[in-house]
């Protein structure tokens, strides 16, 4: 829905933000209600450390929003990467979600300078450099 078609876009945005916050709080509460063995089993099924799973849940489902933007600025198709190497993409999402350099990354993405600067802070830098660009390039 465009801003012009919404009678009160600021109020609508606030309502949507609050709804997202409530949903995230419910997810955190559900996670806390699991006993440790169930939680560890889920983490094992996902093939990640339980500590990483806890952190990922805390960060929420937008924690890796920077990755698709970074891939785009590097000329890498997220869709093609997901088809060619789905486990690698999932691991890159985990690394991005747990990253402590979000502010720098978001600034560079907004400025269009991420492709030149990501090497200095991105936890996925080495992986991005090893990708076969021909295999995952955008069309």
mmCIF file of N, CA and C in Angstrom, residues 1 6 8 10 20 27-28 56 67 74 79 81 103 108 113 115 127:
data_model
loop_
_atom_site.group_PDB
_atom_site.id
_atom_site.type_symbol
_atom_site.label_atom_id
_atom_site.label_comp_id
_atom_site.label_asym_id
_atom_site.label_seq_id
_atom_site.Cartn_x
_atom_site.Cartn_y
_atom_site.Cartn_z
ATOM 1 N N UNK A 1 0.839 -1.166 0.000
ATOM 2 C CA UNK A 1 0.000 0.000 0.000
ATOM 3 C C UNK A 1 0.890 1.237 0.000
ATOM 4 N N UNK A 6 -2.830 5.528 1.923
ATOM 5 C CA UNK A 6 -3.068 5.328 3.346
ATOM 6 C C UNK A 6 -3.440 6.677 3.960
ATOM 7 N N UNK A 8 -3.521 7.759 7.041
ATOM 8 C CA UNK A 8 -2.651 8.177 8.140
ATOM 9 C C UNK A 8 -1.381 7.335 8.124
ATOM 10 N N UNK A 10 1.753 7.744 9.009
ATOM 11 C CA UNK A 10 2.604 7.701 10.201
ATOM 12 C C UNK A 10 1.984 6.812 11.262
ATOM 13 N N UNK A 20 4.805 -5.664 15.058
ATOM 14 C CA UNK A 20 6.024 -6.451 14.871
ATOM 15 C C UNK A 20 6.760 -6.658 16.176
ATOM 16 N N UNK A 27 7.563 -14.416 20.399
ATOM 17 C CA UNK A 27 8.548 -15.419 19.981
ATOM 18 C C UNK A 27 9.598 -15.629 21.063
ATOM 19 N N UNK A 28 10.069 -14.544 21.651
ATOM 20 C CA UNK A 28 11.044 -14.660 22.740
ATOM 21 C C UNK A 28 10.453 -15.416 23.919
ATOM 22 N N UNK A 56 20.095 -15.266 17.584
ATOM 23 C CA UNK A 56 19.309 -15.020 16.373
ATOM 24 C C UNK A 56 17.853 -14.708 16.710
ATOM 25 N N UNK A 67 22.201 -8.353 4.203
ATOM 26 C CA UNK A 67 22.843 -9.285 3.264
ATOM 27 C C UNK A 67 22.310 -9.166 1.836
ATOM 28 N N UNK A 74 27.206 -6.000 -4.790
ATOM 29 C CA UNK A 74 28.348 -6.748 -5.320
ATOM 30 C C UNK A 74 28.023 -7.453 -6.634
ATOM 31 N N UNK A 79 19.017 -15.004 -5.233
ATOM 32 C CA UNK A 79 18.238 -16.157 -5.693
ATOM 33 C C UNK A 79 19.141 -17.228 -6.302
ATOM 34 N N UNK A 81 22.375 -17.603 -5.832
ATOM 35 C CA UNK A 81 23.236 -18.138 -4.779
ATOM 36 C C UNK A 81 22.471 -19.163 -3.950
ATOM 37 N N UNK A 103 25.822 -0.699 11.910
ATOM 38 C CA UNK A 103 25.780 0.738 11.618
ATOM 39 C C UNK A 103 26.683 1.079 10.434
ATOM 40 N N UNK A 108 27.286 2.312 4.628
ATOM 41 C CA UNK A 108 27.904 2.028 3.332
ATOM 42 C C UNK A 108 26.864 1.588 2.299
ATOM 43 N N UNK A 113 28.583 2.594 -1.117
ATOM 44 C CA UNK A 113 30.024 2.343 -1.045
ATOM 45 C C UNK A 113 30.365 1.000 -0.400
ATOM 46 N N UNK A 115 30.453 -2.025 -1.571
ATOM 47 C CA UNK A 115 31.324 -2.897 -2.376
ATOM 48 C C UNK A 115 32.796 -2.537 -2.195
ATOM 49 N N UNK A 127 34.060 -15.103 2.503
ATOM 50 C CA UNK A 127 33.131 -15.940 1.733
ATOM 51 C C UNK A 127 32.732 -15.250 0.444
#
